[in-house]
mmCIF file of N, CA and C in Angstrom:
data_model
loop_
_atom_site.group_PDB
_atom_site.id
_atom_site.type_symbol
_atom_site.label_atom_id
_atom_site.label_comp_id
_atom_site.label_asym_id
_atom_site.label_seq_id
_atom_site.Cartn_x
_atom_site.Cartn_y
_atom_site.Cartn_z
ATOM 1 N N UNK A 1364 5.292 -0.647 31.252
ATOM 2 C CA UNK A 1364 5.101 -1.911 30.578
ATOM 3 C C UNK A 1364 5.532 -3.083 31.435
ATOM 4 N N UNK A 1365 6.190 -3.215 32.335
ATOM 5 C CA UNK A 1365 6.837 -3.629 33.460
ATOM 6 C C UNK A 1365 6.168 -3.897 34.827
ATOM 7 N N UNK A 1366 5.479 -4.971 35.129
ATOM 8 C CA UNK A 1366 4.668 -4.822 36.333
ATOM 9 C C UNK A 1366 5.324 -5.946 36.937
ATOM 10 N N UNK A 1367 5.524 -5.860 38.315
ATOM 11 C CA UNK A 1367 5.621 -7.093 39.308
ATOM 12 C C UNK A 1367 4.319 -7.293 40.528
ATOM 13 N N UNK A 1368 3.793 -7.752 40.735
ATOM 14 C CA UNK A 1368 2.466 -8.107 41.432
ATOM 15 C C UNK A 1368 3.588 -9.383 42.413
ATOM 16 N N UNK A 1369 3.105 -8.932 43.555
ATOM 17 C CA UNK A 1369 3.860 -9.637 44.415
ATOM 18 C C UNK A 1369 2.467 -10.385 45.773
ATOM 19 N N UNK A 1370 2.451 -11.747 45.629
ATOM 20 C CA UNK A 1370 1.814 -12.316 46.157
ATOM 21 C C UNK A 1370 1.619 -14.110 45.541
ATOM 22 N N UNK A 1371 1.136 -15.056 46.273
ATOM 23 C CA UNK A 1371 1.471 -16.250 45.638
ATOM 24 C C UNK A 1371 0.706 -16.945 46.161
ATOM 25 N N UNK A 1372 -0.801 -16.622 45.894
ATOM 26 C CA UNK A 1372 -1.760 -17.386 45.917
ATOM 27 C C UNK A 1372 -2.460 -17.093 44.452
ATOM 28 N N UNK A 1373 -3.931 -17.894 44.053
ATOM 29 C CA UNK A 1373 -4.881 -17.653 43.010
ATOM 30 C C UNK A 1373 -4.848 -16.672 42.798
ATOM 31 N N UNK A 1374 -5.579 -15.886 43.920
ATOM 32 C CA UNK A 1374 -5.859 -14.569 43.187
ATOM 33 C C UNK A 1374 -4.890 -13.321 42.567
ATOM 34 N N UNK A 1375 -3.649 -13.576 43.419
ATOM 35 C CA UNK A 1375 -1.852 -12.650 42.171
ATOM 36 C C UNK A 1375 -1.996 -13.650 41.167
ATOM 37 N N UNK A 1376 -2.080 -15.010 40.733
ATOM 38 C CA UNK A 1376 -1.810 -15.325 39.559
ATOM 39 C C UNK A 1376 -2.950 -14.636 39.268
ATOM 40 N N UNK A 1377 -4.258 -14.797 38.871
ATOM 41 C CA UNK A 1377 -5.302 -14.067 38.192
ATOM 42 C C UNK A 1377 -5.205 -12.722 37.665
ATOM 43 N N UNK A 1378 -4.897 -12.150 39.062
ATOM 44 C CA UNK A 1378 -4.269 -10.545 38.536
ATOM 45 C C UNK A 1378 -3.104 -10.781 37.149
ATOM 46 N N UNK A 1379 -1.923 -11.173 37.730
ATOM 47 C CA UNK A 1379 -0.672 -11.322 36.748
ATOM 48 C C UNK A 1379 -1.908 -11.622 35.227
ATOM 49 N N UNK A 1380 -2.237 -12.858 35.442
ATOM 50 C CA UNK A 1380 -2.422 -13.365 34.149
ATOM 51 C C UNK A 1380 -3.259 -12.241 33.185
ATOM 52 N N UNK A 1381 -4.537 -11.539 34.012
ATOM 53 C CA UNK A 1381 -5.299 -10.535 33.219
ATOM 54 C C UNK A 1381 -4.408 -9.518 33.101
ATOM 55 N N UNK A 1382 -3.374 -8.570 33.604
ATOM 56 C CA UNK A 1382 -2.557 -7.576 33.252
ATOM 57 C C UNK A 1382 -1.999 -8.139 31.980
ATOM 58 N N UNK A 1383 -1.541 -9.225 32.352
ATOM 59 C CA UNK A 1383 -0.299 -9.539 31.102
ATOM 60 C C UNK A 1383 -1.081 -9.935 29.632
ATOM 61 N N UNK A 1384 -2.203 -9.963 29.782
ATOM 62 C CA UNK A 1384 -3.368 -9.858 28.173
ATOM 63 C C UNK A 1384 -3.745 -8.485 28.177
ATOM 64 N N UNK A 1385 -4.372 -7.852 28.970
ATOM 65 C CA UNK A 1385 -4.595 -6.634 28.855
ATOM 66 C C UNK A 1385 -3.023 -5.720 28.315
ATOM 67 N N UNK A 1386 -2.178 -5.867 29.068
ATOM 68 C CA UNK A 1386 -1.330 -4.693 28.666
ATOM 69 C C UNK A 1386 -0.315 -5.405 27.240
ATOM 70 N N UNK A 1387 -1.175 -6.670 26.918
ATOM 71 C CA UNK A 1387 0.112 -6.758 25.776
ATOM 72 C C UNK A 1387 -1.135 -6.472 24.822
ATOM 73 N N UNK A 1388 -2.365 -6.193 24.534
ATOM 74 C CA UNK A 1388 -3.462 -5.621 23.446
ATOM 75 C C UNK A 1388 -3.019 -4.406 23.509
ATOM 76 N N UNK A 1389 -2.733 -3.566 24.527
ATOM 77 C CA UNK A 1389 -1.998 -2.399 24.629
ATOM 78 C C UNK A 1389 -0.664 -1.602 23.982
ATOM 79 N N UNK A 1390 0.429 -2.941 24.637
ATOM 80 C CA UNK A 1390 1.644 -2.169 24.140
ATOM 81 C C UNK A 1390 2.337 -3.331 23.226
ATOM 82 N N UNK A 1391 1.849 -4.393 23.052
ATOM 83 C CA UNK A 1391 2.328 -5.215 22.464
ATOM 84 C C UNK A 1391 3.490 -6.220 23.650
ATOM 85 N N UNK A 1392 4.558 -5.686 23.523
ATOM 86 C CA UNK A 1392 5.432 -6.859 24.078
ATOM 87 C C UNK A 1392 5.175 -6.105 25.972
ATOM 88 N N UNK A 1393 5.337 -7.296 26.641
ATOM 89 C CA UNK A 1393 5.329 -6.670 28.257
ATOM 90 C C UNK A 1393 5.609 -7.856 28.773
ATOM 91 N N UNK A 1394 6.068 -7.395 30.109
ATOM 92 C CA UNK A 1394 7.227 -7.950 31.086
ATOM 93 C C UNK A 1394 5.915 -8.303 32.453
ATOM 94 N N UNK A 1395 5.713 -9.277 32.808
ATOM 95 C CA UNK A 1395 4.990 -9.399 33.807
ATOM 96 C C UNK A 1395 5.343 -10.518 34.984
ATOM 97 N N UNK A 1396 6.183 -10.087 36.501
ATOM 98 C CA UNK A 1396 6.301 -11.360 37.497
ATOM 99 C C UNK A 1396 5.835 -11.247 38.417
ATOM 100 N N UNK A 1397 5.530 -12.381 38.955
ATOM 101 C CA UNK A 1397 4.502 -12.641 39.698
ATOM 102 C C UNK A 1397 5.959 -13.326 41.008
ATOM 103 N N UNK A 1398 6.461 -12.061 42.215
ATOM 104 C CA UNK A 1398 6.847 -12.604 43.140
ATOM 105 C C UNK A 1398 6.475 -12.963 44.443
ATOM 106 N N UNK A 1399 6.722 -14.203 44.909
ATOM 107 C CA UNK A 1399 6.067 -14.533 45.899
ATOM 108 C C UNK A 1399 6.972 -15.013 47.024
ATOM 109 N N UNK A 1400 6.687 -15.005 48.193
ATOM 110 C CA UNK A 1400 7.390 -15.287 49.617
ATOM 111 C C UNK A 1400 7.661 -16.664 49.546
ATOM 112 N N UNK A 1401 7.110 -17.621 49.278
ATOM 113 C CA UNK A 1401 7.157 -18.873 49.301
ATOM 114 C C UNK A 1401 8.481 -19.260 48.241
ATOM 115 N N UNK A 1402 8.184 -20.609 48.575
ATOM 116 C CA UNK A 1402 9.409 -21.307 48.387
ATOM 117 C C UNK A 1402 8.758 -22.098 47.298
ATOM 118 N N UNK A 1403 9.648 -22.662 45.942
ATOM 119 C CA UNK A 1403 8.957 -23.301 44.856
ATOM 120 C C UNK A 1403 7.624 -24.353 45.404
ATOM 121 N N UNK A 1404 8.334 -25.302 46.328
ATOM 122 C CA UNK A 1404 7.486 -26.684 46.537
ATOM 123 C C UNK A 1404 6.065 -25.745 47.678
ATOM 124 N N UNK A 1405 6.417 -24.872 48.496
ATOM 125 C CA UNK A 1405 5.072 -24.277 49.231
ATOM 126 C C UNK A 1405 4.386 -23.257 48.605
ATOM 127 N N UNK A 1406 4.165 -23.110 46.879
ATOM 128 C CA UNK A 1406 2.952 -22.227 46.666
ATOM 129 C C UNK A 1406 1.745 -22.415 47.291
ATOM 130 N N UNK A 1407 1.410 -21.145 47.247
ATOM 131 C CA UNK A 1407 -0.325 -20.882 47.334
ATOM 132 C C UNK A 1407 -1.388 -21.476 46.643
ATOM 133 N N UNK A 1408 -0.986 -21.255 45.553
ATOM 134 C CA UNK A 1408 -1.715 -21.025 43.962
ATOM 135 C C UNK A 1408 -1.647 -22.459 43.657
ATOM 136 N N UNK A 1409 -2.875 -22.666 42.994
ATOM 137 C CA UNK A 1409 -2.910 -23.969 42.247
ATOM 138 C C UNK A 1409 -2.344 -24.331 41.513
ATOM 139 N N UNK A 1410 -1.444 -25.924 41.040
ATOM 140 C CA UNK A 1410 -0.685 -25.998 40.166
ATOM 141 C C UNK A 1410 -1.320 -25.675 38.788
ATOM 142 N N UNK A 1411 -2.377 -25.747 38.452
ATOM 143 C CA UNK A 1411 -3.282 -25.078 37.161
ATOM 144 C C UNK A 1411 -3.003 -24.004 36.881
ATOM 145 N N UNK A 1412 -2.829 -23.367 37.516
ATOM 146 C CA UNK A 1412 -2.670 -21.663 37.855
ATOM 147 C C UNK A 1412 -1.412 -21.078 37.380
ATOM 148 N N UNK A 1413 -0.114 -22.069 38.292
ATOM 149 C CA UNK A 1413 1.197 -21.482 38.145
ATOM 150 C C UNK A 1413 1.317 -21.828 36.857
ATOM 151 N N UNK A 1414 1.359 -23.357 36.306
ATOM 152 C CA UNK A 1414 1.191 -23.628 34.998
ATOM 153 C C UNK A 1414 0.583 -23.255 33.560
ATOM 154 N N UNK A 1415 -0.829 -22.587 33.807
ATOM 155 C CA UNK A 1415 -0.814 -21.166 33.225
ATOM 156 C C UNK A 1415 -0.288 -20.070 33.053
ATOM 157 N N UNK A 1416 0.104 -19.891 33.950
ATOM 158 C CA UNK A 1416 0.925 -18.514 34.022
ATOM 159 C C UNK A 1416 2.257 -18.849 33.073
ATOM 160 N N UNK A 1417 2.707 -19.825 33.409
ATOM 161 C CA UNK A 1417 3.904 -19.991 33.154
ATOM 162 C C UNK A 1417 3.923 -20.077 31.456
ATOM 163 N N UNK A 1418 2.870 -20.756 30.762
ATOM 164 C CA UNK A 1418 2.196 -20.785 29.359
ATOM 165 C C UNK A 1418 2.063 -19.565 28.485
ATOM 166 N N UNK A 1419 1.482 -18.472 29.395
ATOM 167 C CA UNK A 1419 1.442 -17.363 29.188
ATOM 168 C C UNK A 1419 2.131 -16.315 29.000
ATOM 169 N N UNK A 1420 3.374 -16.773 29.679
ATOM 170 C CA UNK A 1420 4.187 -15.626 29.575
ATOM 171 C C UNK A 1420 5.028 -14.789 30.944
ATOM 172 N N UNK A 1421 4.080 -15.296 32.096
ATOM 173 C CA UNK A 1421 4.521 -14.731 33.285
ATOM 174 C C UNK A 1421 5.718 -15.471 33.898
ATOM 175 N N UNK A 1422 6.356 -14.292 34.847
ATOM 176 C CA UNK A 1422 7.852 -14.847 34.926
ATOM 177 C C UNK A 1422 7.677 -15.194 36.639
ATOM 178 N N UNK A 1423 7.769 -16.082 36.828
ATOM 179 C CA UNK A 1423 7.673 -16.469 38.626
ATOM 180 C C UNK A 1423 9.028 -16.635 39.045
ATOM 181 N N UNK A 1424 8.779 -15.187 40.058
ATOM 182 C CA UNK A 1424 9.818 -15.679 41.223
ATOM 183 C C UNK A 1424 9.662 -15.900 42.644
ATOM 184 N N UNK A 1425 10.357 -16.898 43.066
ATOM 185 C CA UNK A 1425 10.036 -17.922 44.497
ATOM 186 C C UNK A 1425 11.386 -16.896 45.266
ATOM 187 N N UNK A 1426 10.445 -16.989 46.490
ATOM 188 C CA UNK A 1426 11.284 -16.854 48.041
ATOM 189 C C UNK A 1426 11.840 -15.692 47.354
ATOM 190 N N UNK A 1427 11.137 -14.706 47.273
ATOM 191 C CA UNK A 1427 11.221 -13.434 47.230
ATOM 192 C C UNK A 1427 10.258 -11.953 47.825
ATOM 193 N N UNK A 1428 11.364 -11.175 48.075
ATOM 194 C CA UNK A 1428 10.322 -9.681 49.011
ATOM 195 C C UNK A 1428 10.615 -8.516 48.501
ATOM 196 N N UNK A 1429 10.180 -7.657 49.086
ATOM 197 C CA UNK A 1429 10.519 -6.646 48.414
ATOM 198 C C UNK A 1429 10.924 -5.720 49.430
ATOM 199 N N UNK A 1430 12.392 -5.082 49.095
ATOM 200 C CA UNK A 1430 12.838 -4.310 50.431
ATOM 201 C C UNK A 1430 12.599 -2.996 50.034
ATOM 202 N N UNK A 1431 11.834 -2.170 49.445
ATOM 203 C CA UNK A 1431 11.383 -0.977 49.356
ATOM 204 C C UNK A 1431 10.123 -1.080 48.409
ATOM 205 N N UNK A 1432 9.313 -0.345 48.388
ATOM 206 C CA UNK A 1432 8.430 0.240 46.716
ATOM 207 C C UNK A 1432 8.202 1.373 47.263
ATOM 208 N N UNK A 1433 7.393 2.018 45.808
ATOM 209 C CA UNK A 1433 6.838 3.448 45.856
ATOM 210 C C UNK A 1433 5.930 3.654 44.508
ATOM 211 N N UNK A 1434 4.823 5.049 44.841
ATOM 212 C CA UNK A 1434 3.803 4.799 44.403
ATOM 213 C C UNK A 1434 4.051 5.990 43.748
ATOM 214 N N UNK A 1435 3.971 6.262 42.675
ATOM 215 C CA UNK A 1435 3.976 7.261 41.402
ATOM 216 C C UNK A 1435 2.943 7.647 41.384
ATOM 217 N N UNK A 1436 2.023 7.087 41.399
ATOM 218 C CA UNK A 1436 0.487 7.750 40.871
ATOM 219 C C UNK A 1436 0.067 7.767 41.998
ATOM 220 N N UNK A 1437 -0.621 9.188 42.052
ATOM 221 C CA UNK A 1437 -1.737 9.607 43.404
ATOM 222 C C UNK A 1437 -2.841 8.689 43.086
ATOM 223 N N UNK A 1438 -3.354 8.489 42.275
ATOM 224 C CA UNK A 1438 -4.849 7.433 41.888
ATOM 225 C C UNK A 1438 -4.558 5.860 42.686
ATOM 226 N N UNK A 1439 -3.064 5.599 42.119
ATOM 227 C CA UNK A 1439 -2.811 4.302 43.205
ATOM 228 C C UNK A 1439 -2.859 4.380 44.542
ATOM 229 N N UNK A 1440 -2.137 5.740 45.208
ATOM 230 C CA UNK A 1440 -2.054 5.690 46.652
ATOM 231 C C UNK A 1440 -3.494 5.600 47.101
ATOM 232 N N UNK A 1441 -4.074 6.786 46.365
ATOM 233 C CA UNK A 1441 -5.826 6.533 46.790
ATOM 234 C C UNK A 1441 -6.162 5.727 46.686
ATOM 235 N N UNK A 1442 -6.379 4.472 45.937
ATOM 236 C CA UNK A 1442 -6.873 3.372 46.343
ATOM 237 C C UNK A 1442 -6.166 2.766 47.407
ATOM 238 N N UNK A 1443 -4.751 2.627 47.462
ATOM 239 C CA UNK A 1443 -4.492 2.207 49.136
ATOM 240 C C UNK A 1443 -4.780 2.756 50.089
ATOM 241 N N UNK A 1444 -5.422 4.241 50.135
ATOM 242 C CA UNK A 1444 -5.796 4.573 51.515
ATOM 243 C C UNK A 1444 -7.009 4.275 51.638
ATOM 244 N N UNK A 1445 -8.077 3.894 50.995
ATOM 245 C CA UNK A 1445 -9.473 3.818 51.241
ATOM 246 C C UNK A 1445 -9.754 2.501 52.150
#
């Protein structure tokens, strides 16, 4: 129920924003942030965008990375290897 999508241009907000409707018709309540490398004042993403998001429900975090992940589902890795 818990997704972080890490990137901080249009197209991670887009993603974020369609997960976070899709999986709340799903499970009802859900947790969705959208972290990005940048720094508040140097987003990617259009201020329309972040400002949606932000309307919506998504939780933005600035000047952030990620020092490990891992992939649970073989269906995900397969799509990263193709």
């Amino acid at each position: 129920r818990d997704i972080v999508i890490i990137g901080g241009c249009n197209v991670a907000s887009d993603i974020a924003r369609s997960l976070f409707r899709l999986r709340r018709k799903k499970y009802g309540k859900v947790q969705i942030t959208l972290a990005r490398l940048e720094k508040e004042g140097e987003m990617l993403a259009d201020d329309e965008e972040i400002i949606q998001g932000l309307e919506e429900g998504i939780t933005i975090k600035n000047a952030r990375y990620s020092k490990s992940s891992s992939m649970s589902s073989p269906a995900v890795l397969k799509a990263w290897q193709r």
